Amino acid sequence: MTDLTLDADCGRAAELLKGASRVAVLTGAGMSAESGVPTFRDALTGWWARYDPMELATPQAYQRDPARVFGWYVYRWRLARAVEPHAGYRALAAMAARFDRLAVVTQNVDGLHQRAGSKDVLELHGSLEDFRCTGDGHPYYADRLLELDLPDEGDVEPPACDACGSPIRPGVVWFGEQLSEMTIGRAWEEVAHADALLVVGTSSVVYPAAALPGVALEAGAKVIEINPDQTPLTPQATHWWGAPAGQALPALKQVLDQYE
Ligand code: OAD
């Protein structure tokens, strides 16, 4: 693990953050890569390698083949539960104490921010822990899946809702579906009132999440992008730090702590 605290990019990021009182953090799949969760656009390992996630994460795919789609989400749900939030997640959660407010807006559905101790987390695309029925949206508690005799991997016939009998679906946003108005509205607010926005591990290509950094810049906030690769956001960002989240965030916290 390289020590990035002496890295000029780290110093610059800390410099931009240290005077902030309100911070917003926008994260994407790259934030979970070092915890062992495949990013969205990387080829997935194992059983699902031959499927394109874009073909599975849609209402049409669920209509066409509910067992295939539900099986993929059970696989992702199991994976999210099996991994641990890395040091970058923990550093981000701990960093919140030094600001009046630090809100996390995530596109991820794996729940790792909350498990690392982050308090204010907005899940723009829902959560793998939230299942609901396709009838009246009755909740289906994820732990109930543990009681079912599920295959280790592959297709899983969606269980039926106790209340209305309709098939259960994942509580995540599929391509072509609307995000929760309330959640995106609150995310907009957080970002529009932040003094600084950290953008970590997102390819910045999926809207409306990808519009949030523009809202921050518009409001005069500093935007710091942490991503080993450059993205469409990079040219607009106040600062791009080409480093992995699991190494950058602990180093950033360490340098910020020196500003005590
Ligand atoms: P992507 O897979 O599109 O992008 C992941 C980004 O993380 C890329 O820019 C990588 O370079 C970067 N990355 C990889 N490893 C990293 C690391 N260790 N540290 C930091 N960055 C790293 O995932 P998202 O941008 O999250 O939406 O994708 C956005 C949305 O596209 C997802 O939420 C999903 C998909 O459609 C829905 O499911 C609705």
XYZ file of N, CA and C and ligand atoms in Angstrom:
819
model
N 0.863 -1.189 0.000
C 0.000 0.000 0.000
C 0.902 1.244 0.000
N 0.781 2.092 -1.002
C 1.652 3.287 -1.058
C 1.136 4.326 -0.055
N 2.087 5.066 0.546
C 1.653 6.131 1.449
C 1.499 7.409 0.632
N 0.255 7.842 0.468
C -0.009 8.983 -0.405
C 0.013 10.308 0.343
N 0.274 10.249 1.659
C 0.164 11.525 2.417
C 1.159 12.563 1.898
N 2.244 12.082 1.317
C 3.258 13.061 0.861
C 3.008 13.467 -0.587
N 1.951 12.921 -1.166
C 1.659 13.141 -2.577
C 1.104 14.556 -2.758
N 1.590 15.297 -3.723
C 1.137 16.691 -3.923
C -0.377 16.747 -4.142
N -0.908 15.729 -4.830
C -2.357 15.715 -5.082
C -3.139 15.637 -3.779
N -2.544 14.886 -2.831
C -3.220 14.748 -1.528
C -3.229 16.101 -0.825
N -2.074 16.762 -0.872
C -1.956 18.071 -0.210
C -2.932 19.075 -0.791
N -3.077 19.038 -2.106
C -3.989 19.968 -2.796
C -5.436 19.683 -2.386
N -5.778 18.394 -2.360
C -7.157 18.021 -1.985
C -7.440 18.474 -0.555
N -6.472 18.261 0.332
C -6.656 18.663 1.741
C -6.780 20.180 1.850
N -5.993 20.866 1.086
C -6.004 22.339 1.057
C -7.405 22.841 0.671
N -7.981 22.200 -0.341
C -9.308 22.621 -0.833
C -10.412 22.272 0.161
N -10.189 21.217 0.949
C -11.237 20.742 1.867
C -11.158 21.431 3.229
N -9.954 21.839 3.640
C -9.761 22.168 5.066
C -10.622 23.330 5.529
N -10.912 24.295 4.651
C -11.719 25.436 5.105
C -13.217 25.193 5.012
N -13.615 24.038 4.478
C -15.045 23.765 4.231
C -15.780 23.505 5.542
N -17.029 23.937 5.632
C -17.829 23.517 6.796
C -18.872 22.498 6.347
N -19.375 22.660 5.088
C -20.328 21.661 4.570
C -19.701 20.937 3.392
N -19.632 19.609 3.498
C -19.010 18.808 2.435
C -20.038 17.804 1.923
N -20.070 17.609 0.605
C -20.881 16.528 0.025
C -19.915 15.579 -0.678
N -20.290 14.292 -0.682
C -19.442 13.278 -1.319
C -20.326 12.499 -2.283
N -19.943 12.434 -3.545
C -20.695 11.650 -4.536
C -19.841 10.429 -4.872
N -20.391 9.233 -4.623
C -19.583 8.035 -4.900
C -20.251 7.135 -5.936
N -19.394 6.357 -6.603
C -19.839 5.370 -7.587
C -19.150 4.045 -7.323
N -19.331 3.142 -8.259
C -18.889 1.756 -8.073
C -17.401 1.639 -7.766
N -16.595 2.592 -8.246
C -15.150 2.543 -7.983
C -14.842 2.638 -6.505
N -15.799 3.197 -5.732
C -15.591 3.328 -4.280
C -15.594 1.936 -3.653
N -16.262 0.988 -4.290
C -16.350 -0.365 -3.703
C -15.368 -1.344 -4.336
N -14.655 -0.907 -5.371
C -13.774 -1.849 -6.100
C -12.768 -2.507 -5.152
N -12.185 -1.729 -4.262
C -11.151 -2.305 -3.376
C -11.754 -3.095 -2.219
N -13.087 -3.142 -2.173
C -13.724 -4.051 -1.213
C -14.099 -5.353 -1.897
N -13.822 -5.427 -3.210
C -14.094 -6.674 -3.933
C -15.436 -6.708 -4.635
N -16.078 -5.531 -4.765
C -17.350 -5.500 -5.515
C -17.043 -5.006 -6.925
N -17.352 -5.808 -7.961
C -16.994 -5.386 -9.327
C -17.639 -4.038 -9.657
N -16.900 -3.196 -10.413
C -17.548 -1.942 -10.828
C -18.577 -2.295 -11.895
N -19.409 -1.328 -12.216
C -20.550 -1.653 -13.072
C -20.132 -2.037 -14.479
N -19.126 -1.298 -14.954
C -18.783 -1.468 -16.378
C -17.573 -2.358 -16.571
N -17.093 -2.956 -15.454
C -16.051 -3.985 -15.622
C -16.751 -5.304 -15.905
N -16.035 -6.208 -16.547
C -16.651 -7.527 -16.776
C -16.819 -8.195 -15.408
N -17.998 -8.662 -15.116
C -18.238 -9.311 -13.815
C -17.591 -10.692 -13.825
N -17.138 -11.106 -12.657
C -16.464 -12.423 -12.589
C -17.509 -13.520 -12.425
N -17.064 -14.747 -12.601
C -17.902 -15.910 -12.250
C -19.093 -16.087 -13.173
N -20.137 -16.637 -12.614
C -21.316 -17.109 -13.341
C -21.869 -16.055 -14.325
N -21.795 -14.809 -13.955
C -22.475 -13.765 -14.734
C -21.563 -13.131 -15.767
N -20.321 -13.643 -15.866
C -19.381 -12.950 -16.776
C -19.963 -12.865 -18.184
N -20.816 -13.838 -18.570
C -21.249 -13.836 -19.980
C -22.466 -12.949 -20.211
N -22.966 -12.309 -19.120
C -24.132 -11.434 -19.341
C -23.690 -9.973 -19.247
N -24.343 -9.100 -20.035
C -24.063 -7.666 -19.933
C -25.024 -7.083 -18.896
N -24.489 -6.551 -17.758
C -25.383 -6.021 -16.731
C -26.441 -5.066 -17.289
N -26.075 -4.358 -18.393
C -27.063 -3.431 -18.963
C -28.282 -4.202 -19.443
N -28.069 -5.520 -19.696
C -29.189 -6.352 -20.176
C -29.992 -6.914 -19.005
N -29.418 -6.816 -17.787
C -30.108 -7.444 -16.634
C -30.796 -6.396 -15.774
N -30.261 -5.162 -15.792
C -30.781 -4.154 -14.859
C -31.857 -3.307 -15.545
N -32.880 -3.996 -16.099
C -33.961 -3.234 -16.759
C -35.309 -3.888 -16.444
N -36.393 -3.114 -16.423
C -37.725 -3.704 -16.198
C -38.084 -4.727 -17.277
N -37.637 -4.467 -18.509
C -37.949 -5.382 -19.622
C -37.291 -6.745 -19.376
N -36.034 -6.711 -18.891
C -35.325 -7.977 -18.632
C -36.069 -8.762 -17.555
N -36.578 -8.051 -16.532
C -37.276 -8.743 -15.439
C -38.585 -9.339 -15.947
N -39.271 -8.583 -16.826
C -40.522 -9.112 -17.420
C -40.216 -10.375 -18.241
N -39.136 -10.268 -19.015
C -38.785 -11.343 -19.963
C -38.306 -12.581 -19.221
N -37.498 -12.390 -18.182
C -36.887 -13.548 -17.514
C -36.667 -13.217 -16.035
N -37.749 -13.210 -15.247
C -37.651 -12.789 -13.839
C -36.637 -13.601 -13.036
N -36.546 -14.909 -13.332
C -35.633 -15.751 -12.537
C -34.183 -15.378 -12.804
N -33.870 -15.063 -14.053
C -32.477 -14.681 -14.391
C -32.115 -13.371 -13.693
N -33.007 -12.384 -13.793
C -32.720 -11.060 -13.210
C -32.681 -11.165 -11.688
N -33.686 -11.851 -11.107
C -33.711 -11.961 -9.639
C -32.472 -12.720 -9.148
N -32.048 -13.746 -9.902
C -30.855 -14.519 -9.538
C -29.617 -13.638 -9.531
N -29.536 -12.718 -10.479
C -28.369 -11.828 -10.546
C -28.324 -10.905 -9.339
N -29.530 -10.454 -8.923
C -29.549 -9.555 -7.751
C -29.287 -10.319 -6.448
N -29.735 -11.576 -6.396
C -29.414 -12.387 -5.198
C -27.891 -12.570 -5.131
N -27.266 -12.796 -6.277
C -25.803 -12.949 -6.345
C -25.128 -11.665 -5.858
N -25.608 -10.497 -6.338
C -25.000 -9.215 -5.939
C -25.285 -8.928 -4.470
N -26.466 -9.312 -3.977
C -26.832 -9.082 -2.581
C -25.934 -9.906 -1.658
N -25.733 -11.156 -2.057
C -24.851 -12.042 -1.262
C -23.427 -11.476 -1.245
N -22.952 -11.017 -2.401
C -21.591 -10.503 -2.511
C -21.432 -9.271 -1.615
N -22.431 -8.370 -1.666
C -22.341 -7.136 -0.863
C -22.285 -7.480 0.621
N -23.047 -8.487 1.034
C -23.049 -8.874 2.448
C -21.732 -9.552 2.837
N -21.078 -10.169 1.866
C -19.877 -10.962 2.178
C -18.622 -10.088 2.282
N -18.628 -8.913 1.682
C -17.418 -8.075 1.689
C -17.450 -7.080 2.854
N -16.315 -6.444 3.089
C -16.192 -5.436 4.166
C -15.845 -4.077 3.550
N -16.338 -2.982 4.131
C -15.925 -1.658 3.648
C -14.426 -1.451 3.897
N -13.690 -0.988 2.870
C -12.234 -0.840 3.032
C -11.878 0.417 3.821
N -10.599 0.635 4.007
C -10.111 1.754 4.844
C -10.572 3.115 4.309
N -10.794 3.203 3.015
C -11.272 4.473 2.444
C -12.670 4.805 2.933
N -13.508 3.776 3.018
C -14.871 3.982 3.562
C -14.789 4.448 5.017
N -13.902 3.797 5.768
C -13.815 4.118 7.206
C -13.251 5.528 7.397
N -12.290 5.891 6.538
C -11.697 7.234 6.658
C -12.750 8.296 6.348
N -13.585 8.021 5.342
C -14.630 8.980 4.966
C -15.625 9.149 6.116
N -15.986 8.038 6.738
C -16.943 8.105 7.862
C -16.326 8.905 9.016
N -15.050 8.671 9.286
C -14.385 9.345 10.419
C -14.189 10.836 10.115
N -13.959 11.147 8.829
C -13.683 12.532 8.411
C -14.879 13.454 8.701
N -16.071 12.875 8.753
C -17.297 13.678 8.919
C -17.218 14.525 10.188
N -16.520 14.015 11.198
C -16.480 14.705 12.508
C -15.815 16.079 12.404
N -15.004 16.276 11.379
C -14.278 17.547 11.322
C -15.058 18.642 10.586
N -16.231 18.282 10.030
C -17.018 19.300 9.303
C -18.362 19.500 9.995
N -18.998 20.673 9.750
C -20.357 20.854 10.299
C -21.294 19.819 9.705
N -21.053 19.508 8.430
C -21.919 18.502 7.790
C -21.144 17.791 6.693
N -21.266 16.465 6.636
C -20.688 15.710 5.520
C -21.757 14.710 5.092
N -22.332 14.949 3.897
C -23.396 14.069 3.397
C -22.847 13.235 2.244
N -23.188 11.936 2.266
C -22.749 11.038 1.192
C -23.920 10.804 0.257
N -23.706 11.039 -1.019
C -24.697 10.733 -2.062
C -24.079 9.622 -2.896
N -24.668 8.411 -2.809
C -24.026 7.310 -3.514
C -24.904 6.744 -4.623
N -24.254 6.295 -5.690
C -24.961 5.576 -6.759
C -24.923 4.075 -6.475
N -24.149 3.710 -5.460
C -23.966 2.294 -5.156
C -25.160 1.765 -4.360
N -25.357 0.479 -4.472
C -26.518 -0.161 -3.824
C -26.061 -1.196 -2.794
N -24.735 -1.179 -2.486
C -24.168 -2.250 -1.650
C -24.192 -1.949 -0.147
N -24.579 -0.728 0.242
C -24.723 -0.427 1.676
C -23.414 -0.281 2.426
N -22.284 -0.219 1.731
C -20.978 -0.212 2.424
C -20.723 1.098 3.163
N -21.231 2.219 2.676
C -21.040 3.487 3.415
C -21.644 3.377 4.812
N -22.860 2.877 4.887
C -23.535 2.777 6.187
C -22.786 1.785 7.098
N -22.318 0.700 6.514
C -21.620 -0.306 7.328
C -20.284 0.230 7.843
N -19.734 1.236 7.142
C -18.454 1.827 7.592
C -18.706 2.927 8.620
N -19.981 3.256 8.859
C -20.297 4.244 9.900
C -20.751 5.588 9.385
N -20.850 5.761 8.058
C -21.362 7.049 7.554
C -22.816 7.195 7.948
N -23.181 8.403 8.450
C -24.542 8.584 8.961
C -25.484 9.111 7.876
N -25.098 10.210 7.228
C -25.993 10.820 6.237
C -25.702 10.248 4.850
N -26.431 9.199 4.483
C -26.182 8.551 3.185
C -27.463 8.590 2.349
N -27.374 9.131 1.164
C -28.516 9.112 0.239
C -28.207 8.098 -0.857
N -29.074 7.088 -0.995
C -28.829 6.028 -1.992
C -29.656 6.339 -3.247
N -29.016 7.005 -4.194
C -29.752 7.472 -5.389
C -30.384 6.309 -6.154
N -29.690 5.173 -6.187
C -30.167 4.051 -7.007
C -30.745 2.917 -6.169
N -31.108 3.226 -4.928
C -31.734 2.220 -4.073
C -30.697 1.352 -3.377
N -31.151 0.186 -2.937
C -30.274 -0.680 -2.145
C -30.550 -2.158 -2.416
N -29.465 -2.954 -2.411
C -29.619 -4.412 -2.575
C -30.334 -5.030 -1.389
N -30.390 -4.289 -0.256
C -31.066 -4.839 0.930
C -32.576 -4.610 0.853
N -33.014 -3.757 -0.097
C -34.459 -3.456 -0.151
C -35.115 -4.237 -1.276
N -35.941 -5.198 -0.926
C -36.747 -5.893 -1.944
C -38.202 -5.469 -1.728
N -39.002 -5.487 -2.817
C -40.413 -5.120 -2.657
C -41.226 -5.870 -3.691
N -42.541 -5.898 -3.493
C -43.328 -6.662 -4.474
C -43.684 -5.776 -5.666
N -43.945 -6.435 -6.778
C -44.248 -5.694 -8.023
C -45.722 -5.292 -8.057
N -46.466 -5.694 -7.014
C -47.897 -5.327 -6.979
C -48.038 -3.942 -6.368
N -48.186 -3.920 -5.023
C -48.383 -2.619 -4.349
C -47.119 -2.134 -3.659
N -45.959 -2.715 -4.010
C -44.700 -2.238 -3.412
C -44.544 -2.638 -1.959
N -45.232 -3.720 -1.551
C -45.052 -4.182 -0.156
C -43.589 -4.568 0.059
N -42.982 -4.155 1.196
C -41.574 -4.527 1.431
C -41.429 -6.023 1.640
N -40.289 -6.555 1.218
C -39.953 -7.974 1.451
C -38.597 -7.950 2.144
N -38.521 -8.463 3.362
C -37.287 -8.299 4.142
C -36.212 -9.256 3.656
N -35.056 -8.686 3.311
C -33.989 -9.441 2.641
C -33.617 -10.695 3.424
N -33.628 -10.601 4.760
C -33.226 -11.778 5.552
C -34.094 -13.000 5.263
N -35.295 -12.756 4.744
C -36.181 -13.916 4.464
C -35.585 -14.787 3.358
N -34.721 -14.159 2.535
C -34.096 -14.956 1.458
C -33.223 -16.049 2.060
N -32.730 -15.776 3.292
C -31.842 -16.772 3.937
C -32.621 -18.025 4.310
N -33.952 -17.898 4.440
C -34.764 -19.077 4.831
C -35.118 -19.938 3.614
N -34.927 -19.332 2.413
C -35.329 -20.085 1.202
C -34.198 -21.028 0.789
N -34.554 -22.084 0.108
C -33.529 -23.019 -0.343
C -33.015 -22.543 -1.716
N -32.133 -21.537 -1.689
C -31.701 -20.908 -2.946
C -30.484 -21.638 -3.512
N -30.353 -21.671 -4.847
C -29.144 -22.267 -5.425
C -27.947 -21.375 -5.104
N -26.733 -21.913 -5.145
C -25.536 -21.104 -4.835
C -25.373 -19.970 -5.837
N -25.739 -20.250 -7.067
C -25.699 -19.146 -8.052
C -26.643 -19.499 -9.197
N -26.894 -18.527 -10.050
C -27.761 -18.779 -11.211
C -29.171 -18.253 -10.977
N -30.087 -18.744 -11.786
C -31.468 -18.227 -11.764
C -32.150 -18.495 -10.432
N -32.945 -17.523 -9.987
C -33.743 -17.702 -8.762
C -35.159 -17.209 -9.050
N -36.128 -18.096 -8.946
C -37.528 -17.696 -9.154
C -37.889 -16.660 -8.083
N -38.362 -15.464 -8.445
C -38.691 -14.485 -7.395
C -39.771 -15.038 -6.467
N -39.599 -14.903 -5.145
C -40.654 -15.335 -4.221
C -41.902 -14.464 -4.403
N -43.017 -14.944 -3.843
C -44.273 -14.178 -3.972
C -44.494 -13.347 -2.710
N -45.119 -12.209 -2.903
C -45.420 -11.318 -1.784
C -46.481 -11.963 -0.885
N -46.253 -11.932 0.436
C -47.233 -12.524 1.370
C -48.571 -11.786 1.285
N -48.480 -10.473 1.101
C -49.711 -9.669 1.196
C -50.552 -9.769 -0.072
N -49.877 -9.776 -1.257
C -50.718 -9.708 -2.476
C -50.341 -10.764 -3.509
N -49.306 -11.542 -3.189
C -48.970 -12.667 -4.076
C -48.150 -12.297 -5.292
N -47.910 -10.997 -5.514
C -47.153 -10.647 -6.742
C -45.660 -10.898 -6.520
N -44.921 -11.117 -7.624
C -43.496 -11.462 -7.515
C -42.675 -10.322 -6.905
N -41.656 -10.721 -6.181
C -40.754 -9.762 -5.520
C -39.689 -9.295 -6.508
N -39.289 -8.020 -6.394
C -38.200 -7.477 -7.246
C -37.192 -6.789 -6.359
N -35.965 -6.545 -6.851
C -34.981 -5.802 -6.067
C -35.415 -4.342 -5.898
N -34.996 -3.737 -4.768
C -35.347 -2.328 -4.516
C -34.269 -1.401 -5.063
N -33.850 -1.677 -6.296
C -32.852 -0.799 -6.920
C -33.464 -0.157 -8.164
N -32.872 0.957 -8.592
C -33.381 1.666 -9.771
C -32.836 0.968 -11.016
N -33.698 0.583 -11.916
C -33.257 -0.033 -13.172
C -33.118 1.028 -14.255
N -32.367 0.678 -15.289
C -32.249 1.612 -16.418
C -33.652 1.922 -16.930
N -33.894 3.195 -17.167
C -35.209 3.599 -17.689
C -36.199 3.893 -16.583
N -35.844 3.587 -15.316
C -36.772 3.899 -14.214
C -36.402 5.244 -13.587
N -37.404 5.862 -12.979
C -37.178 7.153 -12.312
C -36.546 6.939 -10.941
N -35.666 7.858 -10.566
C -35.143 7.839 -9.197
C -36.221 8.414 -8.282
N -36.102 8.151 -6.982
C -37.050 8.753 -6.034
C -36.869 10.276 -6.062
N -37.984 10.978 -6.308
C -37.950 12.447 -6.378
C -37.328 13.030 -5.120
N -37.751 12.436 -3.980
C -37.293 12.984 -2.699
C -35.781 12.826 -2.573
N -35.281 11.646 -2.923
C -33.847 11.370 -2.774
C -33.017 12.272 -3.673
N -33.420 12.403 -4.922
C -32.621 13.247 -5.825
C -32.742 14.709 -5.425
N -33.931 15.081 -4.902
C -34.109 16.458 -4.437
C -33.190 16.768 -3.262
N -33.104 15.822 -2.321
C -32.240 16.021 -1.153
C -30.774 16.029 -1.573
N -30.425 15.203 -2.549
C -29.032 15.162 -3.027
C -28.672 16.501 -3.668
N -29.613 17.017 -4.441
C -29.409 18.325 -5.101
C -29.138 19.391 -4.043
N -29.974 19.388 -2.988
C -29.837 20.359 -1.885
C -28.455 20.246 -1.241
N -28.072 19.008 -0.928
C -26.777 18.814 -0.234
C -25.645 19.388 -1.075
N -25.699 19.097 -2.347
C -24.607 19.482 -3.239
C -24.642 20.995 -3.504
N -25.843 21.548 -3.601
C -25.966 22.992 -3.905
C -25.518 23.854 -2.732
N -25.506 23.278 -1.508
C -25.117 24.049 -0.321
C -23.755 23.644 0.224
N -23.047 22.795 -0.527
C -21.739 22.335 -0.017
C -20.664 23.360 -0.369
N -19.649 23.450 0.513
C -18.488 24.289 0.166
C -17.519 23.484 -0.699
N -17.591 22.147 -0.522
C -16.711 21.277 -1.323
C -17.460 19.981 -1.635
N -17.207 19.452 -2.830
C -17.790 18.169 -3.247
C -16.649 17.232 -3.631
N -16.619 16.075 -2.967
C -15.657 15.010 -3.302
C -16.386 14.050 -4.244
N -15.832 13.778 -5.397
C -16.463 12.832 -6.335
C -15.530 11.633 -6.446
N -15.992 10.474 -5.959
C -15.083 9.330 -5.817
C -15.629 8.115 -6.565
N -14.825 7.615 -7.534
C -15.116 6.301 -8.113
C -16.350 6.234 -8.980
N -16.581 7.312 -9.759
C -17.703 7.226 -10.699
C -17.230 7.662 -12.080
N -17.784 7.001 -13.106
C -17.406 7.341 -14.487
C -18.123 8.604 -14.944
N -19.003 9.126 -14.093
C -19.712 10.384 -14.376
C -20.406 10.382 -15.733
N -21.033 9.271 -16.066
C -21.757 9.198 -17.348
C -23.252 8.967 -17.182
N -23.682 8.603 -15.943
C -25.098 8.284 -15.746
C -25.792 9.452 -15.029
N -26.878 9.953 -15.665
C -27.639 11.067 -15.090
C -28.842 10.521 -14.333
N -29.395 11.252 -13.359
C -29.042 12.615 -12.963
C -27.821 12.721 -12.045
N -27.253 11.619 -11.549
C -26.102 11.716 -10.627
C -24.983 12.553 -11.249
N -24.734 12.343 -12.528
C -23.593 13.021 -13.172
C -23.817 14.526 -13.294
N -25.054 14.975 -13.030
C -25.307 16.426 -13.091
C -24.932 17.120 -11.791
N -24.762 16.334 -10.719
C -24.559 16.935 -9.398
C -23.261 17.760 -9.292
N -22.133 17.292 -9.844
C -20.933 18.135 -9.748
C -21.120 19.505 -10.402
N -21.891 19.559 -11.479
C -22.154 20.845 -12.138
C -22.933 21.780 -11.218
N -23.857 21.200 -10.449
C -24.640 21.997 -9.483
C -23.693 22.586 -8.429
N -22.742 21.783 -7.989
C -21.780 22.237 -6.967
C -20.916 23.371 -7.535
N -20.412 23.169 -8.738
C -19.539 24.190 -9.358
C -20.318 25.486 -9.537
N -21.552 25.349 -9.983
C -22.449 26.495 -10.199
C -22.584 27.313 -8.906
N -22.637 26.588 -7.796
C -22.844 27.246 -6.484
C -21.522 27.719 -5.888
N -20.414 27.535 -6.623
C -19.126 28.061 -6.150
C -18.328 27.100 -5.295
N -18.771 25.805 -5.270
C -18.038 24.821 -4.443
C -16.783 24.356 -5.169
N -15.828 23.873 -4.374
C -14.639 23.229 -4.939
C -15.008 21.769 -5.236
N -14.652 21.273 -6.397
C -14.961 19.868 -6.735
C -13.664 19.094 -6.895
N -13.497 18.074 -6.040
C -12.285 17.245 -6.060
C -12.680 15.859 -6.534
N -12.064 15.408 -7.641
C -12.387 14.081 -8.200
C -11.277 13.099 -7.846
N -11.659 11.992 -7.210
C -10.687 10.932 -6.874
C -11.036 9.716 -7.720
N -10.168 9.417 -8.704
C -10.432 8.336 -9.642
C -9.134 8.069 -10.398
N -8.692 6.782 -10.462
C -7.446 6.508 -11.190
C -7.534 6.916 -12.662
N -8.796 6.888 -13.199
C -8.967 7.285 -14.616
C -9.591 8.670 -14.715
N -9.376 9.352 -15.826
C -10.059 10.620 -16.041
C -11.467 10.327 -16.575
N -12.358 11.271 -16.369
C -13.765 11.069 -16.761
C -14.256 12.376 -17.403
N -15.492 12.402 -17.912
C -16.008 13.664 -18.472
C -16.039 14.795 -17.450
N -16.000 14.453 -16.168
C -15.987 15.503 -15.128
C -14.607 16.141 -15.008
N -13.557 15.371 -15.282
C -12.194 15.812 -14.965
C -11.872 17.233 -15.444
N -12.198 17.575 -16.693
C -11.842 18.933 -17.142
C -12.518 20.047 -16.330
N -13.709 19.762 -15.754
C -14.399 20.815 -14.980
C -13.991 20.809 -13.506
N -13.415 19.689 -13.051
C -13.144 19.577 -11.603
C -12.104 20.609 -11.170
N -12.220 21.081 -9.923
C -11.204 21.986 -9.381
C -9.883 21.243 -9.274
N -9.967 19.950 -8.907
C -8.753 19.152 -8.759
C -9.062 17.688 -9.041
N -8.250 17.049 -9.885
C -8.357 15.604 -10.137
C -7.163 14.931 -9.496
N -7.484 13.894 -8.661
C -6.434 13.115 -7.984
C -6.523 11.695 -8.524
N -5.553 11.303 -9.339
C -5.605 10.013 -10.024
C -5.175 8.871 -9.121
N -5.939 8.618 -8.083
C -5.546 7.572 -7.124
C -6.765 6.733 -6.753
N -6.531 5.479 -6.282
C -7.656 4.639 -5.859
C -8.219 5.092 -4.512
N -9.514 4.962 -4.355
C -10.210 5.478 -3.159
C -9.661 4.881 -1.869
N -9.335 3.581 -1.910
C -8.892 2.883 -0.700
C -7.570 3.398 -0.178
N -6.802 4.045 -1.055
C -5.522 4.611 -0.600
C -5.645 6.118 -0.406
N -6.397 6.762 -1.277
C -6.472 8.233 -1.241
C -7.202 8.741 0.001
N -8.345 8.132 0.326
C -9.159 8.682 1.416
C -8.485 8.587 2.784
N -7.829 7.461 3.127
C -7.103 7.443 4.406
C -5.975 8.481 4.437
N -5.292 8.672 3.299
C -4.197 9.664 3.255
C -4.771 11.063 3.427
N -5.901 11.317 2.773
C -6.546 12.636 2.867
C -6.928 12.930 4.307
N -7.493 11.935 4.991
C -7.893 12.142 6.396
C -6.652 12.429 7.247
N -5.579 11.689 6.968
C -4.356 11.865 7.765
C -3.824 13.296 7.607
N -3.831 13.807 6.376
C -3.305 15.166 6.154
C -4.252 16.194 6.764
N -5.561 15.974 6.632
C -6.526 16.906 7.243
C -6.346 16.954 8.750
N -6.065 15.789 9.343
C -5.900 15.736 10.808
C -4.692 16.563 11.233
N -3.711 16.696 10.330
C -2.527 17.501 10.697
C -2.884 18.983 10.760
N -4.011 19.352 10.151
C -4.420 20.773 10.161
C -5.130 21.141 11.461
N -5.252 20.190 12.378
C -6.061 20.400 13.606
C -5.851 21.801 14.137
P -18.722 2.674 -13.380
O -18.354 1.234 -13.396
O -19.378 3.294 -14.593
O -17.437 3.572 -13.077
C -16.581 3.215 -12.027
C -15.517 4.297 -11.963
O -14.684 4.021 -10.851
C -14.619 4.340 -13.199
O -14.436 5.695 -13.591
C -13.307 3.728 -12.692
O -12.188 4.330 -13.332
C -13.334 4.137 -11.245
N -12.554 3.262 -10.354
C -12.219 1.965 -10.527
N -11.517 1.527 -9.464
C -11.437 2.577 -8.585
C -10.860 2.757 -7.304
N -10.200 1.759 -6.695
N -10.976 3.984 -6.718
C -11.624 4.997 -7.326
N -12.205 4.888 -8.554
C -12.107 3.689 -9.164
O -19.662 2.871 -12.106
P -20.569 4.125 -11.773
O -19.960 5.396 -12.226
O -20.927 4.019 -10.340
O -26.730 2.628 -12.221
O -21.886 3.823 -12.643
C -22.998 4.675 -12.448
C -24.231 3.883 -12.618
O -24.175 3.175 -13.865
C -24.427 2.770 -11.599
O -24.944 3.252 -10.388
C -25.479 1.932 -12.321
C -24.992 2.004 -13.746
O -26.060 2.248 -14.606
C -27.855 1.842 -12.032
O -27.759 0.663 -11.791
C -29.138 2.592 -12.148
